[in-house]
Amino acid sequence: MRSHGLRASIGALIAGAASQAGAAYDCTDAFGNRYQSARLIAEGGVQCVAALPPVRVAQPLTSQDVASILGLSDAALAAEVQRRGGSMLLLPPSGVAISVNAPPAERITAYDPIIAAVARSFGTDVNLLRAIVHVESRFNPNAVSPKGAIGLMQVMPATASRMGLADAERNLFEPEANLRTGTRYLRLLLNMFEGQPELAVAAYNAGEGAVMKYGREIPPYPETQAYVQNVMAIYRSLSR
């Protein structure tokens, strides 16, 4: 028993030295002592499991990051910040769970007439449109995502250009242009997926190609599945 413990202790010392080079395993010796090792130890009563990688905390993007995403020069960035009242809100990826609680009432009041008019012009359910705007930007027309999506409906400039919007990087910050462009794309998706809102919403997030790839089903991407759940929960709440 003592030799068994001695071997375990020696293993711990060797592993402790090896861990300086970078721990790959979490180990426990015969006496219950825990330590990290750079190599797998399978002797002396030592039990090792693969160590989890350290958690990396994402750093918030700065306005310089936004400038890089949008391809803006320092002068153009300064002009955009000034034009938007000194604020450039950055949003997390849309798959992050979002509360279905309503955003500030004044924001809904400010954009509701435009949302209603755009929904009518494209024959789209106004509550579905409201739900998408809520999840995408929380009704903030100055929102920019880490991937470069812009405005109320978080439209990518490439998608906006595809939908016929000129100078997309700038015009997507205009609420009506953003809503019309995003709703035009949403209408295209609803037509493509035979009016099924869940599939259209999934395609709005992941692209129509992803929905087609998975047999006209919601793609198995955690972000997309969370996004669809968020949008549809708000949509059903607004439609009651």
Tab-separated table of N, CA, C and O in Angstrom, residues 46-120:
chain	number	residue	atom	x	y	z
A	46	VAL	N	-3.232	6.496	-10.384
A	46	VAL	CA	-3.592	7.836	-10.839
A	46	VAL	C	-4.653	7.736	-11.945
A	46	VAL	O	-4.545	6.902	-12.840
A	47	GLN	N	-5.662	8.566	-11.830
A	47	GLN	CA	-6.714	8.621	-12.840
A	47	GLN	C	-6.716	10.010	-13.472
A	47	GLN	O	-6.709	11.018	-12.762
A	48	CYS	N	-6.684	10.032	-14.802
A	48	CYS	CA	-6.619	11.311	-15.517
A	48	CYS	C	-7.759	11.420	-16.537
A	48	CYS	O	-8.147	10.420	-17.145
A	49	VAL	N	-8.263	12.619	-16.674
A	49	VAL	CA	-9.242	12.918	-17.718
A	49	VAL	C	-8.754	14.142	-18.471
A	49	VAL	O	-7.995	14.955	-17.934
A	50	ALA	N	-9.176	14.265	-19.711
A	50	ALA	CA	-8.759	15.406	-20.520
A	50	ALA	C	-9.218	16.708	-19.876
A	50	ALA	O	-10.367	16.830	-19.447
A	51	ALA	N	-8.313	17.660	-19.794
A	51	ALA	CA	-8.647	18.956	-19.203
A	51	ALA	C	-9.479	19.774	-20.173
A	51	ALA	O	-9.280	19.722	-21.395
A	52	LEU	N	-10.440	20.497	-19.628
A	52	LEU	CA	-11.251	21.382	-20.458
A	52	LEU	C	-10.437	22.600	-20.846
A	52	LEU	O	-9.637	23.094	-20.049
A	53	PRO	N	-10.589	23.095	-22.058
A	53	PRO	CA	-9.854	24.299	-22.443
A	53	PRO	C	-10.313	25.486	-21.618
A	53	PRO	O	-11.460	25.536	-21.179
A	54	PRO	N	-9.432	26.447	-21.385
A	54	PRO	CA	-9.831	27.620	-20.607
A	54	PRO	C	-10.920	28.401	-21.323
A	54	PRO	O	-10.962	28.448	-22.553
A	55	VAL	N	-11.814	28.952	-20.550
A	55	VAL	CA	-12.901	29.747	-21.115
A	55	VAL	C	-12.352	31.099	-21.536
A	55	VAL	O	-11.723	31.803	-20.757
A	56	ARG	N	-12.580	31.450	-22.797
A	56	ARG	CA	-12.126	32.736	-23.302
A	56	ARG	C	-13.287	33.722	-23.276
A	56	ARG	O	-14.339	33.479	-23.852
A	57	VAL	N	-13.087	34.804	-22.586
A	57	VAL	CA	-14.136	35.818	-22.480
A	57	VAL	C	-14.067	36.732	-23.694
A	57	VAL	O	-13.026	37.327	-23.985
A	58	ALA	N	-15.165	36.779	-24.425
A	58	ALA	CA	-15.206	37.624	-25.625
A	58	ALA	C	-15.131	39.095	-25.228
A	58	ALA	O	-15.813	39.533	-24.304
A	59	GLN	N	-14.291	39.826	-25.917
A	59	GLN	CA	-14.168	41.249	-25.658
A	59	GLN	C	-15.193	42.016	-26.497
A	59	GLN	O	-15.410	41.681	-27.662
A	60	PRO	N	-15.843	43.016	-25.912
A	60	PRO	CA	-16.813	43.789	-26.693
A	60	PRO	C	-16.130	44.515	-27.847
A	60	PRO	O	-14.986	44.935	-27.730
A	61	LEU	N	-16.839	44.613	-28.950
A	61	LEU	CA	-16.282	45.327	-30.096
A	61	LEU	C	-16.267	46.831	-29.830
A	61	LEU	O	-17.109	47.366	-29.132
A	62	THR	N	-15.294	47.477	-30.404
A	62	THR	CA	-15.201	48.932	-30.305
A	62	THR	C	-15.702	49.551	-31.604
A	62	THR	O	-15.948	48.871	-32.594
A	63	SER	N	-15.820	50.882	-31.610
A	63	SER	CA	-16.236	51.527	-32.837
A	63	SER	C	-15.208	51.348	-33.947
A	63	SER	O	-15.547	51.345	-35.124
A	64	GLN	N	-13.936	51.144	-33.573
A	64	GLN	CA	-12.927	50.854	-34.592
A	64	GLN	C	-13.191	49.494	-35.235
A	64	GLN	O	-12.973	49.311	-36.428
A	65	ASP	N	-13.665	48.535	-34.422
A	65	ASP	CA	-14.031	47.233	-34.984
A	65	ASP	C	-15.181	47.386	-35.973
A	65	ASP	O	-15.206	46.753	-37.030
A	66	VAL	N	-16.150	48.215	-35.600
A	66	VAL	CA	-17.283	48.464	-36.492
A	66	VAL	C	-16.791	49.071	-37.794
A	66	VAL	O	-17.226	48.702	-38.887
A	67	ALA	N	-15.853	50.011	-37.685
A	67	ALA	CA	-15.307	50.643	-38.881
A	67	ALA	C	-14.668	49.604	-39.785
A	67	ALA	O	-14.827	49.633	-41.009
A	68	SER	N	-13.952	48.660	-39.173
A	68	SER	CA	-13.311	47.599	-39.954
A	68	SER	C	-14.343	46.710	-40.625
A	68	SER	O	-14.216	46.347	-41.800
A	69	ILE	N	-15.412	46.351	-39.875
A	69	ILE	CA	-16.468	45.505	-40.422
A	69	ILE	C	-17.131	46.178	-41.621
A	69	ILE	O	-17.392	45.551	-42.649
A	70	LEU	N	-17.389	47.472	-41.486
A	70	LEU	CA	-18.118	48.193	-42.531
A	70	LEU	C	-17.203	48.806	-43.580
A	70	LEU	O	-17.678	49.375	-44.557
A	71	GLY	N	-15.880	48.693	-43.365
A	71	GLY	CA	-14.947	49.260	-44.335
A	71	GLY	C	-14.929	50.768	-44.329
A	71	GLY	O	-14.722	51.394	-45.372
A	72	LEU	N	-15.133	51.371	-43.158
A	72	LEU	CA	-15.161	52.825	-43.067
A	72	LEU	C	-13.779	53.363	-42.696
A	72	LEU	O	-13.067	52.770	-41.889
A	73	SER	N	-13.403	54.487	-43.261
A	73	SER	CA	-12.187	55.175	-42.850
A	73	SER	C	-12.439	55.856	-41.508
A	73	SER	O	-13.582	55.955	-41.052
A	74	ASP	N	-11.372	56.331	-40.867
A	74	ASP	CA	-11.538	57.032	-39.583
A	74	ASP	C	-12.463	58.239	-39.736
A	74	ASP	O	-13.308	58.501	-38.876
A	75	ALA	N	-12.315	58.962	-40.831
A	75	ALA	CA	-13.147	60.153	-41.045
A	75	ALA	C	-14.611	59.742	-41.239
A	75	ALA	O	-15.525	60.365	-40.682
A	76	ALA	N	-14.830	58.690	-42.030
A	76	ALA	CA	-16.204	58.231	-42.265
A	76	ALA	C	-16.820	57.703	-40.979
A	76	ALA	O	-18.006	57.904	-40.714
A	77	LEU	N	-16.010	56.997	-40.162
A	77	LEU	CA	-16.504	56.494	-38.885
A	77	LEU	C	-16.918	57.649	-37.981
A	77	LEU	O	-17.995	57.628	-37.377
A	78	ALA	N	-16.069	58.684	-37.894
A	78	ALA	CA	-16.393	59.835	-37.055
A	78	ALA	C	-17.692	60.494	-37.520
A	78	ALA	O	-18.524	60.902	-36.700
A	79	ALA	N	-17.875	60.562	-38.837
A	79	ALA	CA	-19.099	61.167	-39.373
A	79	ALA	C	-20.322	60.333	-39.017
A	79	ALA	O	-21.376	60.873	-38.656
A	80	GLU	N	-20.185	58.998	-39.095
A	80	GLU	CA	-21.309	58.125	-38.754
A	80	GLU	C	-21.665	58.245	-37.278
A	80	GLU	O	-22.836	58.296	-36.906
A	81	VAL	N	-20.640	58.256	-36.412
A	81	VAL	CA	-20.887	58.373	-34.971
A	81	VAL	C	-21.598	59.678	-34.671
A	81	VAL	O	-22.557	59.724	-33.892
A	82	GLN	N	-21.138	60.767	-35.297
A	82	GLN	CA	-21.777	62.067	-35.067
A	82	GLN	C	-23.208	62.071	-35.585
A	82	GLN	O	-24.120	62.587	-34.941
A	83	ARG	N	-23.413	61.464	-36.766
A	83	ARG	CA	-24.749	61.431	-37.356
A	83	ARG	C	-25.724	60.661	-36.487
A	83	ARG	O	-26.915	60.961	-36.440
A	84	ARG	N	-25.219	59.650	-35.730
A	84	ARG	CA	-26.083	58.828	-34.894
A	84	ARG	C	-26.085	59.277	-33.438
A	84	ARG	O	-26.391	58.512	-32.542
A	85	GLY	N	-25.701	60.510	-33.208
A	85	GLY	CA	-25.765	61.041	-31.852
A	85	GLY	C	-24.677	60.518	-30.944
A	85	GLY	O	-24.834	60.484	-29.728
A	86	GLY	N	-23.554	60.110	-31.511
A	86	GLY	CA	-22.426	59.667	-30.702
A	86	GLY	C	-22.527	58.242	-30.213
A	86	GLY	O	-21.782	57.844	-29.315
A	87	SER	N	-23.416	57.436	-30.772
A	87	SER	CA	-23.595	56.067	-30.281
A	87	SER	C	-23.587	55.078	-31.432
A	87	SER	O	-24.209	55.307	-32.459
A	88	MET	N	-22.852	53.964	-31.225
A	88	MET	CA	-22.893	52.850	-32.174
A	88	MET	C	-23.094	51.583	-31.361
A	88	MET	O	-22.164	51.048	-30.778
A	89	LEU	N	-24.328	51.143	-31.272
A	89	LEU	CA	-24.641	49.974	-30.464
A	89	LEU	C	-24.207	48.708	-31.185
A	89	LEU	O	-24.440	48.541	-32.371
A	90	LEU	N	-23.550	47.798	-30.443
A	90	LEU	CA	-23.140	46.516	-30.997
A	90	LEU	C	-23.966	45.422	-30.362
A	90	LEU	O	-24.168	45.398	-29.153
A	91	LEU	N	-24.442	44.508	-31.170
A	91	LEU	CA	-25.309	43.451	-30.678
A	91	LEU	C	-24.586	42.125	-30.624
A	91	LEU	O	-23.665	41.883	-31.399
A	92	PRO	N	-25.019	41.203	-29.705
A	92	PRO	CA	-24.479	39.848	-29.710
A	92	PRO	C	-25.070	39.078	-30.876
A	92	PRO	O	-26.008	39.540	-31.512
A	93	PRO	N	-24.499	37.902	-31.174
A	93	PRO	CA	-25.116	37.070	-32.212
A	93	PRO	C	-26.579	36.816	-31.909
A	93	PRO	O	-26.982	36.697	-30.761
A	94	SER	N	-27.392	36.709	-32.953
A	94	SER	CA	-28.824	36.620	-32.751
A	94	SER	C	-29.284	35.321	-32.113
A	94	SER	O	-30.424	35.195	-31.709
A	95	GLY	N	-28.395	34.313	-32.026
A	95	GLY	CA	-28.779	33.066	-31.368
A	95	GLY	C	-28.816	33.171	-29.856
A	95	GLY	O	-29.319	32.283	-29.184
A	96	VAL	N	-28.239	34.250	-29.304
A	96	VAL	CA	-28.271	34.424	-27.859
A	96	VAL	C	-29.706	34.592	-27.399
A	96	VAL	O	-30.481	35.323	-28.005
A	97	ALA	N	-30.070	33.898	-26.318
A	97	ALA	CA	-31.449	33.974	-25.836
A	97	ALA	C	-31.819	35.412	-25.507
A	97	ALA	O	-31.075	36.125	-24.853
A	98	ILE	N	-32.950	35.837	-25.963
A	98	ILE	CA	-33.420	37.211	-25.765
A	98	ILE	C	-34.758	37.187	-25.049
A	98	ILE	O	-35.635	36.404	-25.386
A	99	SER	N	-34.908	38.047	-24.071
A	99	SER	CA	-36.160	38.110	-23.328
A	99	SER	C	-37.288	38.541	-24.253
A	99	SER	O	-37.110	39.378	-25.132
A	100	VAL	N	-38.473	37.968	-24.036
A	100	VAL	CA	-39.624	38.371	-24.853
A	100	VAL	C	-40.295	39.611	-24.278
A	100	VAL	O	-41.299	40.065	-24.800
A	101	ASN	N	-39.743	40.155	-23.195
A	101	ASN	CA	-40.302	41.391	-22.657
A	101	ASN	C	-40.164	42.491	-23.695
A	101	ASN	O	-39.175	42.578	-24.412
A	102	ALA	N	-41.154	43.352	-23.759
A	102	ALA	CA	-41.161	44.397	-24.780
A	102	ALA	C	-40.058	45.409	-24.528
A	102	ALA	O	-39.736	45.724	-23.389
A	103	PRO	N	-39.430	45.945	-25.594
A	103	PRO	CA	-38.466	47.030	-25.447
A	103	PRO	C	-39.200	48.310	-25.075
A	103	PRO	O	-40.431	48.313	-24.996
A	104	PRO	N	-38.456	49.402	-24.827
A	104	PRO	CA	-39.120	50.652	-24.436
A	104	PRO	C	-40.260	51.028	-25.363
A	104	PRO	O	-40.140	50.957	-26.584
A	105	ALA	N	-41.375	51.435	-24.796
A	105	ALA	CA	-42.598	51.705	-25.559
A	105	ALA	C	-42.388	52.789	-26.609
A	105	ALA	O	-42.957	52.732	-27.692
A	106	GLU	N	-41.527	53.775	-26.313
A	106	GLU	CA	-41.347	54.861	-27.266
A	106	GLU	C	-40.696	54.378	-28.559
A	106	GLU	O	-40.949	54.907	-29.623
A	107	ARG	N	-39.846	53.339	-28.459
A	107	ARG	CA	-39.233	52.820	-29.681
A	107	ARG	C	-40.278	52.133	-30.553
A	107	ARG	O	-40.283	52.277	-31.763
A	108	ILE	N	-41.156	51.351	-29.923
A	108	ILE	CA	-42.199	50.683	-30.691
A	108	ILE	C	-43.099	51.730	-31.337
A	108	ILE	O	-43.459	51.641	-32.497
A	109	THR	N	-43.457	52.765	-30.585
A	109	THR	CA	-44.325	53.816	-31.104
A	109	THR	C	-43.663	54.542	-32.273
A	109	THR	O	-44.299	54.836	-33.284
A	110	ALA	N	-42.344	54.778	-32.178
A	110	ALA	CA	-41.639	55.515	-33.212
A	110	ALA	C	-41.626	54.776	-34.545
A	110	ALA	O	-41.762	55.391	-35.608
A	111	TYR	N	-41.472	53.458	-34.525
A	111	TYR	CA	-41.308	52.701	-35.757
A	111	TYR	C	-42.528	51.886	-36.149
A	111	TYR	O	-42.574	51.340	-37.255
A	112	ASP	N	-43.527	51.811	-35.288
A	112	ASP	CA	-44.680	50.965	-35.578
A	112	ASP	C	-45.421	51.395	-36.849
A	112	ASP	O	-45.799	50.537	-37.651
A	113	PRO	N	-45.629	52.683	-37.088
A	113	PRO	CA	-46.317	53.061	-38.328
A	113	PRO	C	-45.558	52.627	-39.581
A	113	PRO	O	-46.164	52.182	-40.557
A	114	ILE	N	-44.231	52.753	-39.550
A	114	ILE	CA	-43.439	52.342	-40.710
A	114	ILE	C	-43.507	50.828	-40.869
A	114	ILE	O	-43.663	50.312	-41.982
A	115	ILE	N	-43.372	50.098	-39.749
A	115	ILE	CA	-43.432	48.638	-39.797
A	115	ILE	C	-44.771	48.186	-40.368
A	115	ILE	O	-44.830	47.298	-41.228
A	116	ALA	N	-45.856	48.810	-39.902
A	116	ALA	CA	-47.187	48.437	-40.384
A	116	ALA	C	-47.329	48.717	-41.879
A	116	ALA	O	-47.865	47.901	-42.639
A	117	ALA	N	-46.831	49.871	-42.327
A	117	ALA	CA	-46.945	50.237	-43.742
A	117	ALA	C	-46.127	49.296	-44.619
A	117	ALA	O	-46.580	48.857	-45.682
A	118	VAL	N	-44.907	48.985	-44.168
A	118	VAL	CA	-44.046	48.087	-44.944
A	118	VAL	C	-44.648	46.683	-44.988
A	118	VAL	O	-44.639	46.020	-46.036
A	119	ALA	N	-45.171	46.227	-43.867
A	119	ALA	CA	-45.803	44.897	-43.828
A	119	ALA	C	-46.956	44.823	-44.822
A	119	ALA	O	-47.101	43.836	-45.556
A	120	ARG	N	-47.772	45.875	-44.883
A	120	ARG	CA	-48.901	45.898	-45.828
A	120	ARG	C	-48.411	45.874	-47.270
A	120	ARG	O	-48.948	45.158	-48.114
